[in-house]
Amino acid sequence: MRENTIVKVTKDSKVLDVLRFCPTTVKVFYTFQIYPFRDLSSDLETVALKDDADLESLLKELNGLLASPAVAGEAVGFVPGRKIHQNMSFRLVTTRHPATRDVFDRYKVLKLAEEYWPDEKMSFFAMGLNLSPDKLVTELNKAVKAEEASQLKTSVSSQPEDIHVGFMKMSVIFALTTGCLYGAGILFYFGMHGTLYGVPRAILEAHGHTQVYGWVGLFIMGISYFALPRFWGTSLYNVFMARMSLVPMTIGIVLVFLSRHLLLIGDYIPFRAMSIVGSLIEVAAICLFLYIMTNTYRSNSTRKFEVYEAYFFAGYGWFLIQALMFVGTMTYMAYNGLNTVPPLIEQPMLHMQIMGFACMVILGILTKTLPVFLGIKEPKKDVNLYVFLLLNVSILSRVASLFLRDTYPLFETIFLAAGCLEGLAVLLFFYNLRLHRIGEIESGMPRKEFRKFIKASLFWFFLAESALLYFTVNEFYTGAEMSYAMFGAYRHAIFVGFITMMIVGCASKMIPMSLGQQLYSYRALFWTFVLLNTGSVLRVTCQPLAADYEMNSLFLPMGISGFLEYGALFLFGYNVWKTVGQRQVQEGKGTTERITKVTPETNVYQLVTQHPQTLDVLVNRGFKQLKNPVLLNTVARTVNIGTAVTIHTTDLGSLLEELNEAIDKKNSHAQDAP
Ligand code: HEM
């Protein structure tokens, strides 16, 4: 005979015993509008009286059920990812989703259910609690969602903090070798010879290619892998794949660079094959990058779309399109025995690289981070969307008109319209930033040296775009194309003044912060700023004045400017290496302890990532900005609780108490879970 067997239910039988022996009796109670979980310790006579039920009929129904053979219902198997439904058993639901225990605990049936009804279905509990099964199931699924979100948070916090370091280091290596060093050498040659010609175009193109793919491309891949999963509150789709994507990208860039030089020796098939294979490998690396980023984006389906994401994915799309075009160009050049990119392809491809890829992604980073970095209000989302649409339409129409304007005169007008649309988009972008209000909302960021880089790069962006608009209109009305020297100056203002300045500014903030470190040298950062701007000003002014206005004396300062910029990037590279090196030393010492007790010295970022439940405590205490993943993943890494209460006044003692309580509660729950 089963333990606590009930042969016949009487008026003195306890509700709990009846339910324990035969959970299906809950249905009988339910039909009599008796909700047994409220009166488990009462006898049937009492509850019948209290709920105005006919005791005789209740006893008759209950005994009728006990006598029938099919007493216990069969619980349905668990399907991962599938929502909880009323036919699932308590055991399955709470084992798979420990967070649902809180729901049963809230209804004060957790212990009882564990002891007496582990295999009963959710419908049983719903009836017992006078809840509609849907209501109980919804509550349980909500708890599961919250659990998944916090697991996601935990998994996010378990993301490698250094996923971007390899990419940043490699991009610096490219900039300091085939990129800026090469460029500075070419420029010095031009300066010493008082001309902008005499160096094989293939070499200039090879320099440009490694800069766009190596310096800018690898930086953007690294920062995307690190920052975007954190902004999206999710985890990188595949860390190993992400790390590995650095390899094909590097191999592809090196193969293309080498092949462009070897082809100067002679038009041999292996060299041609190398240029095509190299560009194909680059495309494969970009596809892998896109695959990882798209799956990472899709992995958190609860999130709402934000405009800055459109900038990122459009930028990645243009990166892929121009890379596919480059494969086509290398193949076309192989077939036609050419060593330089045909002019008809060069301009459109360059515009996709500059505006489609590099500027688009950087505008995405700015849209998301500038409010925190510059202490300004969040730019208007709808205006940002217009800027995005205008920019992409202008790129598309400019690229099309660059291809077709020699064949179809209509495209001359489209070329002009594209230029004006781009100008309008950039003006709207600046208007929406409201830069005159920098520092309006201070986020407590301790060091602000990087801000001058952002301001300077925005100045260069505005200058370069104004120049491009002027040249576009001038070209339409006079038919006079922008001179080679002037176009080189424009391109340099964008690539070095805007993009490189922004990369250096963001990286000198993000890298130390992401590693929980201070930047190695703020003096080196200062000289990076001075040298980079001096070099750019010299290049952008002297090159057109020397070449177009025959001010030959300016060829020398132009020729030297490249080495000033190289010096700037060398100092930056040195700073990155040393800062990362500091982290590795720290790691050697194993400093990132597990936080068991919150003190004024506890780092806010470490606390929230190790104990996600403390975020709600901090937010309820007024640290609302911590809900912003940018701020959480940047400023919070440099702030401890003691400093935080000086930025936003609240009582430190009670805050520490509440935080420690939250940690203890979670720990005790974890201990209780089966
Ligand atoms: C230290 C900084 C740099 C120096 C000294 C430098 C120097 C040069 C020189 C001398 C040229 C050829 C002349 C001309 O067309 O104006 C050139 C072209 C170019 N540079 Fe740079 N550059 C630097 C940085 C960059 C950066 C950061 C990028 C891109 C991210 C870049 C991309 C290009 C491109 C795409 C070309 C055009 C190549 C072509 O004609 O296809 N450069 N650069």
XYZ file of C-alpha atoms and ligand atoms in Angstrom:
717
model
C 0.000 0.000 0.000
C 1.431 3.404 -1.029
C 2.608 5.670 1.830
C -0.138 8.102 2.971
C -2.725 6.083 1.070
C -6.307 7.380 1.485
C -8.932 4.663 0.976
C -11.936 6.949 1.555
C -12.091 10.705 1.869
C -14.129 12.019 4.806
C -15.087 15.467 6.053
C -12.082 15.396 8.402
C -9.566 14.566 5.700
C -6.969 17.324 5.288
C -6.907 19.083 1.906
C -3.138 18.573 1.745
C -3.401 14.805 2.309
C -6.053 14.438 -0.382
C -3.993 16.417 -2.844
C -0.831 14.592 -1.859
C -2.407 11.210 -2.418
C -4.174 12.116 -5.603
C -3.158 15.411 -7.177
C -5.870 15.028 -9.818
C -8.424 15.794 -7.117
C -7.447 19.380 -7.714
C -9.909 19.272 -10.643
C -12.743 18.337 -8.286
C -11.834 21.117 -5.881
C -11.706 23.499 -8.843
C -15.192 22.557 -10.029
C -16.448 23.350 -6.522
C -14.579 26.665 -6.689
C -12.358 25.577 -3.853
C -8.706 26.598 -4.377
C -6.906 24.034 -2.214
C -3.549 25.779 -1.962
C -5.128 28.471 0.154
C -6.256 26.018 2.819
C -3.924 23.059 2.617
C -3.968 22.438 6.365
C -7.758 22.696 6.712
C -10.126 19.744 6.640
C -12.676 19.309 3.894
C -15.609 20.343 6.095
C -13.979 23.696 6.866
C -13.124 24.546 3.267
C -16.552 23.424 2.003
C -18.134 25.708 4.584
C -15.781 28.579 3.778
C -16.237 28.334 0.010
C -19.895 27.580 0.265
C -19.624 24.174 -1.381
C -21.909 21.226 -0.787
C -19.798 18.921 1.412
C -21.682 15.733 0.479
C -21.338 16.197 -3.244
C -17.671 17.180 -2.780
C -16.933 14.017 -0.815
C -18.868 11.950 -3.371
C -16.905 13.411 -6.294
C -13.575 12.988 -4.529
C -14.210 9.385 -3.587
C -15.545 8.693 -7.081
C -12.231 9.880 -8.501
C -10.126 7.915 -6.011
C -11.985 4.771 -7.031
C -11.398 5.344 -10.781
C -8.289 3.612 -12.368
C -6.839 6.495 -14.442
C -5.732 8.724 -11.564
C -2.385 10.176 -12.520
C -1.919 12.142 -15.826
C 1.218 11.602 -17.898
C 3.660 14.602 -17.951
C 4.860 15.706 -21.419
C 8.617 15.469 -22.283
C 10.722 18.700 -22.307
C 11.714 20.243 -25.668
C 14.697 22.694 -25.353
C 13.778 26.288 -26.204
C 10.123 25.332 -26.196
C 7.879 27.433 -23.982
C 6.434 26.001 -20.782
C 2.825 24.862 -21.169
C 0.229 23.577 -18.768
C 0.896 19.881 -19.399
C 4.475 20.056 -18.247
C 5.338 18.672 -14.839
C 6.683 20.654 -11.906
C 9.854 18.547 -11.855
C 10.651 19.179 -15.510
C 9.848 22.877 -15.392
C 11.849 23.644 -12.254
C 14.768 21.406 -13.207
C 15.121 22.995 -16.631
C 14.374 26.487 -15.406
C 15.449 26.959 -11.793
C 14.172 30.557 -12.014
C 10.593 29.225 -12.111
C 11.081 28.158 -8.505
C 10.709 31.852 -7.590
C 7.184 31.782 -9.043
C 6.180 28.715 -6.993
C 7.938 30.233 -3.986
C 5.922 33.429 -4.421
C 2.727 31.309 -4.297
C 4.122 29.523 -1.247
C 3.782 26.055 -2.856
C 7.431 25.463 -3.729
C 8.340 23.215 -0.810
C 5.000 21.368 -0.962
C 5.273 20.805 -4.686
C 8.784 19.464 -4.324
C 7.692 17.093 -1.620
C 4.258 15.956 -2.738
C 3.571 16.845 -6.350
C 6.853 16.886 -8.286
C 5.250 15.173 -11.262
C 2.036 17.162 -11.317
C 1.327 19.371 -14.280
C 1.136 23.104 -14.345
C -2.626 22.841 -14.792
C -2.795 21.138 -11.411
C -1.098 24.085 -9.751
C -3.164 26.587 -11.669
C -6.343 25.010 -10.434
C -4.987 24.714 -6.918
C -4.067 28.378 -6.932
C -7.230 29.582 -8.631
C -5.262 30.836 -11.528
C -6.093 30.343 -15.168
C -3.497 27.891 -16.505
C -2.552 30.516 -19.108
C -1.833 33.077 -16.390
C 0.411 30.659 -14.476
C 2.152 29.513 -17.654
C 2.706 33.132 -18.761
C 4.237 33.956 -15.392
C 6.523 30.933 -15.642
C 7.615 31.755 -19.188
C 8.300 35.340 -18.091
C 10.584 33.971 -15.377
C 12.309 31.823 -18.034
C 12.815 34.874 -20.270
C 14.304 36.861 -17.362
C 16.547 33.887 -16.592
C 17.681 33.685 -20.245
C 18.351 37.440 -20.252
C 20.468 37.195 -17.079
C 22.178 34.041 -18.465
C 22.814 36.062 -21.569
C 24.195 38.812 -19.357
C 26.369 36.268 -17.629
C 27.400 34.798 -20.950
C 28.109 38.321 -22.180
C 30.237 38.910 -19.133
C 31.925 35.620 -19.891
C 32.831 36.979 -23.334
C 36.585 37.294 -23.910
C 37.603 40.824 -22.916
C 40.423 40.773 -25.426
C 38.706 39.580 -28.617
C 39.642 42.881 -30.262
C 43.306 43.034 -29.156
C 44.702 40.780 -31.914
C 42.864 42.770 -34.571
C 44.016 46.111 -33.189
C 47.619 44.955 -32.990
C 47.518 43.614 -36.554
C 45.943 46.822 -37.866
C 48.724 48.821 -36.176
C 51.327 46.517 -37.758
C 49.854 47.141 -41.220
C 49.676 50.899 -40.616
C 53.295 51.022 -39.416
C 54.620 48.914 -42.339
C 52.883 48.708 -45.735
C 50.486 51.500 -44.754
C 51.797 54.789 -43.375
C 55.512 53.976 -43.600
C 55.020 53.166 -47.264
C 52.869 56.216 -47.780
C 55.390 58.434 -46.012
C 58.171 57.002 -48.186
C 56.200 57.665 -51.384
C 55.341 61.171 -50.205
C 58.951 61.893 -49.311
C 59.958 60.755 -52.818
C 57.357 63.147 -54.293
C 58.574 65.933 -52.045
C 62.224 65.449 -52.909
C 61.434 65.293 -56.635
C 58.943 68.168 -56.621
C 56.247 66.104 -58.359
C 53.303 63.799 -57.599
C 54.348 61.322 -60.213
C 57.227 58.888 -60.761
C 56.073 56.122 -58.444
C 54.279 53.210 -60.149
C 50.539 53.519 -59.559
C 50.439 49.846 -58.541
C 52.545 50.797 -55.508
C 50.204 53.660 -54.562
C 47.233 51.345 -54.963
C 48.949 48.661 -52.867
C 49.493 51.263 -50.092
C 45.859 52.337 -50.305
C 44.641 48.728 -50.234
C 46.562 47.721 -47.096
C 45.417 50.886 -45.366
C 41.734 50.334 -46.181
C 41.698 46.559 -45.445
C 44.544 46.364 -42.914
C 44.444 49.577 -40.827
C 40.728 50.439 -41.115
C 39.245 47.002 -41.932
C 40.906 45.050 -39.125
C 40.228 47.822 -36.603
C 36.534 47.824 -37.482
C 36.359 43.993 -37.301
C 38.020 44.032 -33.857
C 35.864 46.809 -32.397
C 32.717 45.197 -33.834
C 33.506 41.814 -32.267
C 34.168 43.483 -28.892
C 31.622 46.286 -28.618
C 28.524 45.221 -30.564
C 27.678 42.022 -28.602
C 27.933 44.133 -25.413
C 25.766 46.912 -26.882
C 23.242 44.237 -27.965
C 23.288 42.480 -24.578
C 24.189 39.214 -26.243
C 27.295 37.130 -26.801
C 29.482 36.744 -29.861
C 28.091 33.972 -32.078
C 31.368 32.063 -32.221
C 34.508 33.353 -30.438
C 36.853 30.852 -32.084
C 35.615 31.709 -35.593
C 35.886 35.415 -34.786
C 39.483 35.050 -33.647
C 40.242 32.911 -36.710
C 38.824 35.492 -39.142
C 41.963 37.559 -38.489
C 44.071 34.921 -40.262
C 42.482 34.886 -43.757
C 42.157 38.690 -43.698
C 45.867 39.104 -42.939
C 46.910 36.474 -45.495
C 44.674 38.042 -48.159
C 46.088 41.552 -47.590
C 49.700 40.312 -47.676
C 49.107 38.261 -50.849
C 47.521 41.218 -52.659
C 50.284 43.590 -51.503
C 53.048 41.212 -52.617
C 51.415 40.346 -55.939
C 50.974 44.034 -56.859
C 54.737 44.517 -56.423
C 55.802 41.216 -58.022
C 53.733 42.078 -61.107
C 56.012 45.103 -61.554
C 58.816 42.616 -62.166
C 56.840 40.759 -64.830
C 53.392 39.655 -65.890
C 53.635 36.032 -64.690
C 50.653 33.747 -64.051
C 51.663 32.874 -60.453
C 51.729 36.590 -59.605
C 48.340 37.090 -61.256
C 46.978 34.055 -59.439
C 48.330 35.452 -56.162
C 46.476 38.761 -56.639
C 43.191 36.980 -57.458
C 43.538 34.363 -54.710
C 44.537 37.052 -52.210
C 41.477 39.169 -53.015
C 39.259 36.053 -52.872
C 40.618 35.199 -49.426
C 39.818 38.760 -48.283
C 36.239 38.281 -49.510
C 36.052 34.973 -47.605
C 37.265 36.717 -44.422
C 34.692 39.504 -44.831
C 31.924 36.905 -45.390
C 32.984 35.058 -42.229
C 32.949 38.356 -40.321
C 29.473 39.207 -41.651
C 28.219 35.687 -40.847
C 29.407 35.985 -37.231
C 28.046 39.510 -36.762
C 24.663 38.684 -38.312
C 24.214 35.596 -36.135
C 25.344 37.536 -33.075
C 22.763 40.221 -33.875
C 20.029 37.654 -34.388
C 20.902 35.739 -31.180
C 19.063 38.233 -28.977
C 15.568 38.331 -30.448
C 14.147 40.377 -27.570
C 15.966 43.505 -28.618
C 14.391 46.390 -30.564
C 16.170 47.644 -33.739
C 18.272 50.795 -33.271
C 19.319 53.134 -36.084
C 23.076 52.914 -35.384
C 22.893 49.192 -36.245
C 21.813 50.091 -39.778
C 25.031 52.113 -40.189
C 27.117 49.138 -39.107
C 25.458 46.580 -41.355
C 25.320 48.962 -44.337
C 29.045 49.623 -43.821
C 29.779 45.895 -43.709
C 27.675 45.461 -46.864
C 29.631 48.134 -48.762
C 32.875 46.551 -47.521
C 31.808 43.240 -49.079
C 30.552 44.829 -52.330
C 33.781 46.761 -52.939
C 35.818 43.633 -52.060
C 33.873 41.588 -54.641
C 34.468 44.405 -57.117
C 38.182 44.233 -56.307
C 38.209 40.469 -57.124
C 36.533 41.298 -60.438
C 39.083 44.045 -61.070
C 42.071 41.783 -60.317
C 40.623 39.182 -62.711
C 39.926 41.786 -65.397
C 43.473 43.178 -65.012
C 44.886 39.621 -65.274
C 43.020 39.045 -68.513
C 44.081 42.365 -69.962
C 47.647 42.325 -68.659
C 47.025 45.523 -66.679
C 48.990 46.594 -63.625
C 46.788 49.414 -62.409
C 43.113 49.608 -61.590
C 41.221 51.077 -64.587
C 40.166 54.706 -63.787
C 36.496 53.853 -64.473
C 36.596 51.390 -61.554
C 39.033 53.213 -59.262
C 36.854 56.197 -58.314
C 33.615 54.261 -57.604
C 35.539 51.629 -55.626
C 37.366 54.306 -53.628
C 34.059 56.060 -52.848
C 32.568 52.797 -51.588
C 35.666 52.281 -49.412
C 35.664 55.844 -48.040
C 31.960 56.687 -47.591
C 30.248 53.295 -47.940
C 32.461 51.320 -45.578
C 34.764 53.432 -43.376
C 32.610 56.539 -42.840
C 29.359 54.561 -42.543
C 30.688 52.334 -39.742
C 32.361 55.258 -37.967
C 29.122 57.269 -38.109
C 27.436 54.188 -36.565
C 30.027 54.120 -33.735
C 29.585 57.885 -33.226
C 25.792 57.686 -33.177
C 25.972 55.110 -30.386
C 28.931 56.306 -28.318
C 29.129 60.090 -28.712
C 26.472 60.830 -26.054
C 28.627 58.974 -23.498
C 32.006 60.038 -24.925
C 31.206 63.729 -25.392
C 28.542 64.089 -22.685
C 25.872 65.227 -25.172
C 22.189 64.323 -25.423
C 21.308 61.254 -27.543
C 20.930 62.515 -31.146
C 17.377 62.319 -32.556
C 16.796 58.805 -33.914
C 14.566 59.871 -36.809
C 17.117 62.449 -38.024
C 19.824 59.765 -37.812
C 17.652 57.519 -39.954
C 17.251 60.278 -42.607
C 21.043 60.787 -42.591
C 21.500 57.049 -43.080
C 19.043 56.877 -45.986
C 20.406 60.040 -47.662
C 23.988 58.792 -47.382
C 23.284 55.389 -48.878
C 21.204 56.844 -51.716
C 24.004 59.359 -52.419
C 26.672 56.614 -52.441
C 24.605 54.440 -54.773
C 23.900 57.305 -57.165
C 27.467 58.639 -57.066
C 28.904 55.189 -57.825
C 26.404 54.671 -60.661
C 27.097 58.113 -62.128
C 30.877 57.622 -61.939
C 30.406 54.497 -64.052
C 27.815 55.802 -66.477
C 28.250 59.563 -66.858
C 30.610 59.253 -69.822
C 27.971 57.164 -71.613
C 24.700 58.782 -70.451
C 24.770 62.590 -69.909
C 21.824 62.245 -67.481
C 24.290 60.792 -65.024
C 26.127 64.115 -64.934
C 23.068 65.515 -63.169
C 22.801 62.442 -60.977
C 26.490 62.967 -60.061
C 25.636 66.496 -58.921
C 22.523 65.337 -57.051
C 24.527 62.611 -55.322
C 27.085 65.166 -54.192
C 24.371 67.456 -52.836
C 22.578 64.590 -51.067
C 25.856 63.594 -49.394
C 26.465 67.195 -48.352
C 22.934 67.475 -46.966
C 23.294 64.191 -45.056
C 26.549 65.349 -43.457
C 25.033 68.720 -42.511
C 22.029 66.957 -40.931
C 24.386 64.641 -39.050
C 26.239 67.611 -37.544
C 23.027 69.484 -36.793
C 21.711 66.389 -34.962
C 24.880 66.083 -32.867
C 24.408 69.525 -31.286
C 28.142 69.725 -30.639
C 27.742 73.155 -29.023
C 26.415 71.268 -26.004
C 29.460 69.045 -25.387
C 29.730 68.157 -21.655
C 26.055 68.994 -21.077
C 25.503 65.516 -19.566
C 28.606 64.393 -17.717
C 28.799 60.615 -17.295
C 31.550 60.760 -14.687
C 34.161 59.693 -17.173
C 37.485 60.180 -15.344
C 39.825 60.919 -18.286
C 38.796 62.955 -21.321
C 42.026 63.284 -23.296
C 40.500 61.286 -26.159
C 37.805 63.947 -26.657
C 40.090 66.256 -28.618
C 40.638 63.458 -31.149
C 36.885 63.135 -31.681
C 36.437 66.894 -32.034
C 39.403 67.178 -34.439
C 38.201 64.254 -36.553
C 34.696 65.754 -36.794
C 36.331 69.010 -37.961
C 38.303 67.139 -40.668
C 35.144 65.298 -41.708
C 33.244 68.547 -42.078
C 36.137 70.135 -43.992
C 36.595 67.177 -46.370
C 32.877 66.844 -47.080
C 32.523 70.593 -47.704
C 35.457 70.359 -50.146
C 33.906 67.374 -51.937
C 30.575 69.205 -52.264
C 32.369 72.269 -53.682
C 34.311 70.160 -56.223
C 31.196 68.238 -57.250
C 29.239 71.440 -57.962
C 32.281 73.054 -59.611
C 32.823 70.001 -61.816
C 29.155 70.022 -62.903
C 29.121 73.683 -63.851
C 32.638 74.075 -65.252
C 33.247 70.505 -66.438
C 36.677 70.855 -64.766
C 37.456 67.615 -62.885
C 39.068 67.859 -59.417
C 42.858 67.787 -59.847
C 44.818 64.688 -58.788
C 46.570 66.721 -56.080
C 43.276 68.156 -54.779
C 41.600 64.750 -54.783
C 44.613 63.309 -52.922
C 44.263 66.108 -50.350
C 40.514 65.425 -49.951
C 41.147 61.689 -49.610
C 43.879 62.302 -47.040
C 41.630 64.632 -45.029
C 39.029 61.847 -44.862
C 41.329 58.852 -44.359
C 43.794 60.439 -41.935
C 42.014 63.574 -40.619
C 38.668 61.886 -39.979
C 38.982 58.094 -39.999
C 42.481 57.605 -38.569
C 41.976 60.371 -35.981
C 38.701 58.724 -34.906
C 40.313 55.270 -34.755
C 43.124 56.616 -32.551
C 40.662 58.565 -30.349
C 38.226 55.662 -29.863
C 40.959 53.040 -29.443
C 42.860 55.074 -26.849
C 39.643 55.086 -24.844
C 38.170 51.661 -25.609
C 41.342 49.536 -25.379
C 42.404 50.563 -21.821
C 38.773 50.570 -20.666
C 38.030 47.147 -22.151
C 41.061 45.804 -20.310
C 40.242 47.629 -17.049
C 43.518 49.544 -17.412
C 44.759 53.110 -17.706
C 46.335 54.030 -21.048
C 50.107 53.516 -20.793
C 51.071 57.091 -21.595
C 48.826 60.153 -21.901
C 51.922 62.169 -22.935
C 52.408 59.851 -25.936
C 48.703 60.327 -26.723
C 49.173 64.117 -26.639
C 52.084 63.956 -29.113
C 50.121 61.561 -31.306
C 47.448 64.257 -31.528
C 49.924 67.049 -32.324
C 51.903 65.094 -34.928
C 48.834 63.637 -36.670
C 47.137 67.014 -37.048
C 50.322 68.835 -38.038
C 51.084 66.194 -40.667
C 47.535 66.303 -42.045
C 47.409 70.101 -42.193
C 50.747 70.157 -44.035
C 49.673 67.423 -46.473
C 46.205 68.803 -47.224
C 47.427 72.367 -47.749
C 50.859 71.896 -49.334
C 49.991 69.134 -51.845
C 47.458 71.131 -53.947
C 49.345 74.441 -53.467
C 52.616 72.832 -54.587
C 51.210 70.749 -57.447
C 48.362 72.935 -58.751
C 49.630 76.435 -57.896
C 53.382 75.697 -58.505
C 54.444 76.772 -55.050
C 57.360 74.370 -55.395
C 58.821 75.285 -52.000
C 55.855 73.528 -50.450
C 56.830 70.149 -51.901
C 59.348 69.642 -49.067
C 56.947 70.225 -46.137
C 54.472 68.038 -48.015
C 57.149 65.349 -48.357
C 58.010 65.488 -44.660
C 54.379 65.526 -43.481
C 54.084 61.778 -43.982
C 56.827 61.083 -41.440
C 55.119 63.330 -38.873
C 51.960 61.264 -39.318
C 54.000 58.091 -39.190
C 55.566 59.286 -35.928
C 52.063 59.894 -34.561
C 50.927 56.361 -35.418
C 54.137 54.874 -34.103
C 53.505 56.523 -30.708
C 49.915 55.267 -30.818
C 51.061 51.722 -31.632
C 53.600 51.886 -28.814
C 50.859 53.056 -26.408
C 48.535 50.194 -27.463
C 51.233 47.579 -27.076
C 52.287 48.834 -23.655
C 48.680 49.135 -22.421
C 47.874 45.588 -23.552
C 51.204 44.462 -22.061
C 50.190 45.947 -18.653
C 46.995 43.842 -18.785
C 48.941 40.648 -19.518
C 51.195 41.350 -16.513
C 48.071 41.912 -14.368
C 46.517 38.693 -15.721
C 49.772 36.928 -14.812
C 49.048 38.087 -11.271
C 45.419 36.905 -11.681
C 43.849 40.104 -10.305
C 40.245 39.885 -11.448
C 38.988 38.320 -8.179
C 35.465 37.001 -7.739
C 33.478 39.602 -5.810
C 31.899 37.975 -2.713
C 31.436 41.171 -0.712
C 30.773 44.640 -2.135
C 32.986 47.416 -0.714
C 33.547 51.071 -1.777
C 36.543 49.839 -3.816
C 34.470 47.359 -5.807
C 34.546 48.121 -9.552
C 31.036 48.809 -10.909
C 31.572 46.937 -14.203
C 33.088 43.855 -12.512
C 30.251 43.863 -9.955
C 27.462 44.001 -12.549
C 29.068 41.410 -14.836
C 29.754 38.977 -11.991
C 26.363 39.616 -10.266
C 23.880 40.819 -12.909
C 21.133 41.152 -10.248
C 23.039 44.107 -8.734
C 22.306 46.172 -11.845
C 18.645 46.514 -10.812
C 19.733 47.651 -7.335
C 22.020 50.337 -8.805
C 19.401 51.469 -11.352
C 16.720 51.683 -8.606
C 19.171 53.805 -6.658
C 19.295 56.316 -9.518
C 22.247 55.074 -11.578
C 19.896 54.915 -14.567
C 22.738 55.521 -17.059
C 24.018 52.013 -16.287
C 21.109 50.687 -18.357
C 22.979 52.129 -21.339
C 25.251 49.255 -22.464
C 27.786 51.741 -23.884
C 28.220 53.406 -20.517
C 28.172 50.085 -18.679
C 30.927 48.739 -20.950
C 33.021 51.879 -20.885
C 32.724 54.334 -17.968
C 31.626 51.674 -15.452
C 34.921 49.839 -16.026
C 36.826 52.769 -14.529
C 34.518 53.630 -11.653
C 34.182 51.954 -8.242
C 31.174 52.132 -5.906
C 32.865 54.753 -3.741
C 33.354 57.092 -6.724
C 29.923 56.311 -8.141
C 28.133 57.698 -5.074
C 30.036 60.965 -5.575
C 28.841 61.196 -9.196
C 25.229 60.450 -8.205
C 24.635 61.173 -4.529
C 23.159 58.309 -2.528
C 23.892 56.812 0.890
C 26.956 54.579 0.488
C 26.266 52.444 3.590
C 22.730 51.401 2.675
C 23.728 50.946 -0.955
C 26.490 48.499 0.032
C 24.009 46.684 2.254
C 21.457 46.347 -0.517
C 24.076 45.152 -3.006
C 25.446 42.524 -0.629
C 21.903 41.378 0.133
C 21.247 40.888 -3.569
C 24.418 38.793 -3.886
C 23.623 36.699 -0.800
C 20.022 36.099 -1.917
C 21.184 34.800 -5.295
C 23.798 32.603 -3.673
C 21.258 31.111 -1.250
C 18.869 30.426 -4.161
C 21.662 28.725 -6.103
C 22.368 26.536 -3.065
C 18.647 25.596 -2.780
C 18.283 24.710 -6.507
C 18.182 20.871 -7.065
C 50.675 58.382 -42.605
C 49.736 58.544 -43.342
C 49.689 58.403 -44.843
C 50.538 58.795 -45.796
C 51.865 59.474 -45.607
C 49.947 58.457 -47.075
C 50.514 58.738 -48.312
C 49.893 58.516 -49.512
C 50.407 58.912 -50.800
C 51.692 59.641 -51.011
C 49.517 58.540 -51.738
C 49.594 58.763 -53.255
C 49.374 60.196 -53.610
C 47.951 60.524 -53.612
O 47.222 59.868 -54.278
O 47.568 61.448 -52.913
C 48.451 57.918 -51.051
C 47.349 57.401 -51.681
C 46.390 56.742 -50.996
N 46.294 56.568 -49.643
Fe 47.588 57.153 -48.279
N 48.769 57.865 -46.873
C 48.574 57.803 -45.517
C 47.514 57.294 -44.856
C 46.507 56.663 -45.474
C 45.400 56.065 -44.776
C 45.209 56.040 -43.264
C 44.600 55.530 -45.729
C 43.311 54.763 -45.585
C 42.793 54.339 -44.548
C 45.210 55.808 -47.010
C 44.669 55.438 -48.223
C 45.172 55.833 -49.425
C 44.519 55.527 -50.682
C 43.257 54.718 -50.856
C 45.293 56.100 -51.663
C 44.994 56.090 -53.155
C 45.692 54.994 -53.792
C 45.254 54.996 -55.190
O 45.609 55.865 -55.896
O 44.520 54.079 -55.495
N 46.365 56.484 -46.816
N 48.692 57.917 -49.696
